[in-house]
Tab-separated table of C-alpha atoms in Angstrom:
chain	number	residue	atom	x	y	z
A	1	MET	CA	13.941	10.666	7.745
A	2	THR	CA	10.678	12.378	6.740
A	3	ALA	CA	12.588	14.120	4.108
A	4	SER	CA	13.579	10.981	2.588
A	5	GLY	CA	10.324	9.361	2.533
A	6	CYS	CA	9.801	11.584	-0.793
A	7	VAL	CA	9.806	8.139	-2.633
A	8	TRP	CA	6.444	7.217	-1.409
A	9	TYR	CA	4.675	10.495	-0.699
A	10	VAL	CA	5.624	12.380	-4.109
A	11	PRO	CA	3.928	9.950	-6.282
A	12	ALA	CA	1.035	9.827	-3.622
A	13	LEU	CA	0.900	13.573	-3.986
A	14	VAL	CA	0.919	13.008	-7.845
A	15	ASP	CA	-1.891	10.453	-7.750
A	16	LEU	CA	-3.894	13.050	-5.372
A	17	ARG	CA	-3.274	15.630	-7.878
A	18	ALA	CA	-4.581	13.489	-10.825
A	19	GLY	CA	-8.093	13.429	-9.249
A	20	ALA	CA	-10.411	11.397	-11.246
A	21	ASP	CA	-7.603	10.254	-13.679
A	22	ARG	CA	-6.921	7.497	-11.191
A	23	PRO	CA	-9.020	5.137	-9.700
A	24	VAL	CA	-10.565	6.049	-6.089
A	25	SER	CA	-8.875	3.124	-4.363
A	26	ARG	CA	-5.504	4.518	-5.575
A	27	ARG	CA	-6.365	7.711	-4.230
A	28	LEU	CA	-7.546	6.461	-1.002
A	29	ALA	CA	-4.016	4.621	-0.734
A	30	ALA	CA	-2.285	7.759	-1.741
A	31	ALA	CA	-4.340	10.012	1.061
A	32	GLY	CA	-3.327	7.198	3.584
A	33	CYS	CA	0.373	7.506	2.393
A	34	VAL	CA	0.605	11.644	2.448
A	35	THR	CA	-1.405	11.443	6.007
A	36	GLY	CA	1.011	8.771	7.764
A	37	TRP	CA	4.290	11.112	6.251
A	38	THR	CA	2.630	14.237	7.541
A	39	THR	CA	2.020	12.557	10.887
A	40	ALA	CA	5.709	11.546	11.186
A	41	ALA	CA	7.128	15.073	10.139
A	42	VAL	CA	4.363	16.612	12.907
A	43	THR	CA	5.834	14.165	15.423
A	44	ALA	CA	9.247	14.791	14.754
A	45	LEU	CA	8.765	18.589	14.743
A	46	LEU	CA	6.745	18.297	18.263
A	47	LEU	CA	9.364	16.074	19.512
A	48	VAL	CA	12.013	18.916	18.622
A	49	LEU	CA	9.835	21.638	20.236
A	50	GLY	CA	9.675	19.521	23.359
A	51	VAL	CA	6.082	19.191	23.734
A	52	PRO	CA	4.813	17.021	26.747
A	53	VAL	CA	3.899	13.358	25.961
A	54	PRO	CA	0.253	13.280	26.110
A	55	PRO	CA	-0.471	15.651	23.414
A	56	LEU	CA	2.423	13.962	21.293
A	57	LEU	CA	0.806	10.630	21.731
A	58	ALA	CA	-2.301	11.942	20.777
A	59	VAL	CA	-1.096	13.266	17.720
A	60	VAL	CA	0.512	10.002	16.551
A	61	ALA	CA	-2.711	8.096	17.734
A	62	ALA	CA	-4.814	10.382	15.301
A	63	GLY	CA	-2.446	9.948	12.476
A	64	THR	CA	-2.357	6.246	12.968
A	65	VAL	CA	-6.028	5.671	12.894
A	66	ALA	CA	-6.352	8.044	9.789
A	67	VAL	CA	-3.574	5.922	7.938
A	68	VAL	CA	-5.295	2.642	8.975
A	69	VAL	CA	-8.956	3.529	8.240
A	70	LEU	CA	-7.765	5.178	4.794
A	71	ARG	CA	-5.791	2.087	3.851
A	72	ILE	CA	-8.817	-0.256	4.961
A	73	ARG	CA	-11.072	1.768	2.604
A	74	ALA	CA	-8.799	1.531	-0.340
A	75	ILE	CA	-8.425	-2.126	0.047
A	76	VAL	CA	-11.938	-2.842	0.192
A	77	ARG	CA	-12.511	-0.152	-2.720
A	78	ARG	CA	-9.813	-1.886	-4.853
A	79	ARG	CA	-11.523	-5.171	-4.122
A	80	ALA	CA	-14.570	-3.861	-5.558
A	81	GLU	CA	-13.182	-2.386	-8.400
A	82	GLU	CA	-11.444	-5.754	-9.368
A	83	ARG	CA	-14.927	-7.197	-9.122
A	84	GLU	CA	-16.252	-4.721	-11.665
A	85	ASP	CA	-13.459	-5.158	-13.983
A	86	ALA	CA	-14.083	-8.937	-13.916
A	87	ALA	CA	-17.603	-8.343	-14.438
A	88	CYS	CA	-16.502	-6.115	-17.665
A	89	TRP	CA	-14.332	-8.407	-18.769
A	90	ALA	CA	-16.701	-11.431	-18.634
A	91	ALA	CA	-19.283	-9.483	-20.635
A	92	LEU	CA	-16.656	-8.948	-23.479
A	93	ASP	CA	-16.239	-13.008	-23.043
A	94	TRP	CA	-12.684	-12.230	-22.082
A	95	ALA	CA	-10.524	-13.366	-18.868
A	96	ALA	CA	-9.461	-10.374	-16.766
A	97	PRO	CA	-5.615	-9.960	-16.954
A	98	LYS	CA	-3.694	-11.436	-14.164
A	99	ARG	CA	-3.061	-8.971	-10.824
A	100	ARG	CA	0.656	-8.463	-10.323
A	101	GLY	CA	2.398	-7.099	-7.332
A	102	PRO	CA	1.988	-7.980	-3.376
A	103	SER	CA	-1.263	-8.989	-2.008
A	104	PRO	CA	-2.856	-5.536	-0.173
A	105	ALA	CA	-3.037	-7.758	3.043
A	106	LEU	CA	0.815	-8.044	2.900
A	107	VAL	CA	1.219	-4.412	2.306
A	108	ALA	CA	-1.403	-3.390	4.952
A	109	GLY	CA	0.293	-5.766	7.354
A	110	THR	CA	3.825	-4.109	6.468
A	111	ILE	CA	2.562	-0.637	6.977
A	112	GLY	CA	0.726	-1.426	10.299
A	113	GLY	CA	3.685	-3.147	11.551
A	114	GLY	CA	5.840	-0.316	10.760
A	115	LEU	CA	3.601	2.076	12.693
A	116	ALA	CA	3.383	-0.469	15.612
A	117	LEU	CA	7.003	-0.529	15.766
A	118	ALA	CA	7.526	3.227	15.405
A	119	LEU	CA	4.919	3.603	18.249
A	120	VAL	CA	6.935	0.963	20.462
A	121	THR	CA	10.197	2.818	19.758
A	122	ALA	CA	8.755	5.914	20.726
A	123	LEU	CA	7.387	4.880	23.908
A	124	LEU	CA	10.473	3.162	24.991
A	125	LEU	CA	12.437	6.400	24.124
A	126	LEU	CA	10.090	8.423	26.131
A	127	TRP	CA	9.487	6.205	29.189
A	128	GLY	CA	12.033	3.507	29.188
A	129	ARG	CA	14.684	5.594	30.374
A	130	ASP	CA	12.901	5.813	33.658
A	131	HIS	CA	12.347	2.251	33.800
A	132	GLY	CA	16.052	1.194	33.025
A	133	VAL	CA	15.816	0.756	29.152
A	134	GLY	CA	19.029	1.956	27.627
A	135	THR	CA	18.482	4.143	24.487
A	136	ALA	CA	20.602	1.612	22.552
A	137	LEU	CA	18.266	-0.981	23.531
A	138	ALA	CA	15.201	1.255	22.901
A	139	VAL	CA	16.300	2.062	19.158
A	140	THR	CA	17.856	-1.435	18.224
A	141	ALA	CA	15.250	-4.013	19.397
A	142	PRO	CA	12.356	-2.458	17.221
A	143	ALA	CA	14.811	-1.891	14.410
A	144	ALA	CA	15.943	-5.497	14.414
A	145	VAL	CA	12.165	-6.620	14.674
A	146	ALA	CA	11.375	-4.178	11.582
A	147	GLY	CA	14.605	-5.669	9.645
A	148	GLY	CA	13.004	-9.177	10.409
A	149	ALA	CA	9.867	-7.940	9.219
A	150	LEU	CA	11.159	-6.424	5.948
A	151	LEU	CA	12.940	-9.741	5.119
A	152	ALA	CA	9.852	-11.625	5.668
A	153	ALA	CA	7.860	-9.342	3.440
A	154	PHE	CA	10.892	-9.277	0.973
A	155	ALA	CA	10.532	-13.364	0.677
A	156	GLY	CA	6.844	-13.188	0.440
A	157	THR	CA	6.909	-10.878	-2.817
A	158	ALA	CA	9.562	-12.499	-4.386
A	159	ARG	CA	8.923	-13.561	-7.924
A	160	PRO	CA	10.621	-15.275	-10.712
A	161	ALA	CA	12.248	-12.955	-13.385
A	162	ALA	CA	9.619	-10.837	-15.166
A	163	GLY	CA	8.507	-12.196	-18.429
A	164	PRO	CA	6.445	-10.189	-20.714
A	165	ARG	CA	3.430	-8.531	-19.010
A	166	GLU	CA	0.384	-10.871	-19.066
A	167	ALA	CA	-2.430	-9.656	-21.064
A	168	ALA	CA	-6.250	-10.502	-21.251
A	169	VAL	CA	-6.879	-13.901	-22.688
A	170	ARG	CA	-9.866	-15.039	-24.596
A	171	ARG	CA	-11.546	-17.865	-22.741
A	172	PRO	CA	-11.170	-21.340	-24.379
A	173	GLY	CA	-14.196	-22.456	-26.732
A	174	THR	CA	-15.270	-19.008	-27.410
A	175	ARG	CA	-15.739	-17.344	-30.579
A	176	GLY	CA	-12.026	-16.671	-30.679
A	177	ALA	CA	-10.992	-19.822	-31.374
A	178	GLU	CA	-13.264	-19.977	-34.496
A	179	VAL	CA	-11.614	-16.748	-35.944
A	180	LYS	CA	-8.389	-18.343	-35.314
A	181	ALA	CA	-9.260	-21.607	-36.951
A	182	LEU	CA	-10.458	-19.283	-39.932
A	183	LYS	CA	-7.323	-17.168	-40.220
A	184	GLN	CA	-5.381	-20.460	-40.186
A	185	ARG	CA	-7.531	-21.891	-42.999
A	186	SER	CA	-6.955	-18.997	-45.240
């Protein structure tokens, strides 16, 4: 599973490698992604090695906390960068381009939900057998909840067919309208 996660962690590694060429918020989000996948890989390795439950849960908890902290910092930083960009566009007397893609809150909720489901699955697999929970139920119940969450997330991000990319637009009533009128007269 962690090898198939390369579609997320390889681009994140590229963002981290690019350094100052990427915005700080993007590098923080990439660090969170790499941390999460590293936590998953280390957890899988510890499960294979038969490490006792308390140290295993400590690794999972530490990785989860690190991912959540990095993601929250990335969201806060992204909002600050957007405010700074809006101020720069306003100084140029232009409206900022509209932001595309899912909201950071939706992304953070999806990631947090996935981590919570992974933790519940691990707990059910580790302690559920002693309390009458079968392996099939321990795996299928969280998987069904995750599938429903993914469908809800997909429905929340569905957009009409993409048209031409929206660019920055000059605000009405500014010098741009005067220049346009002059060009039409000539």
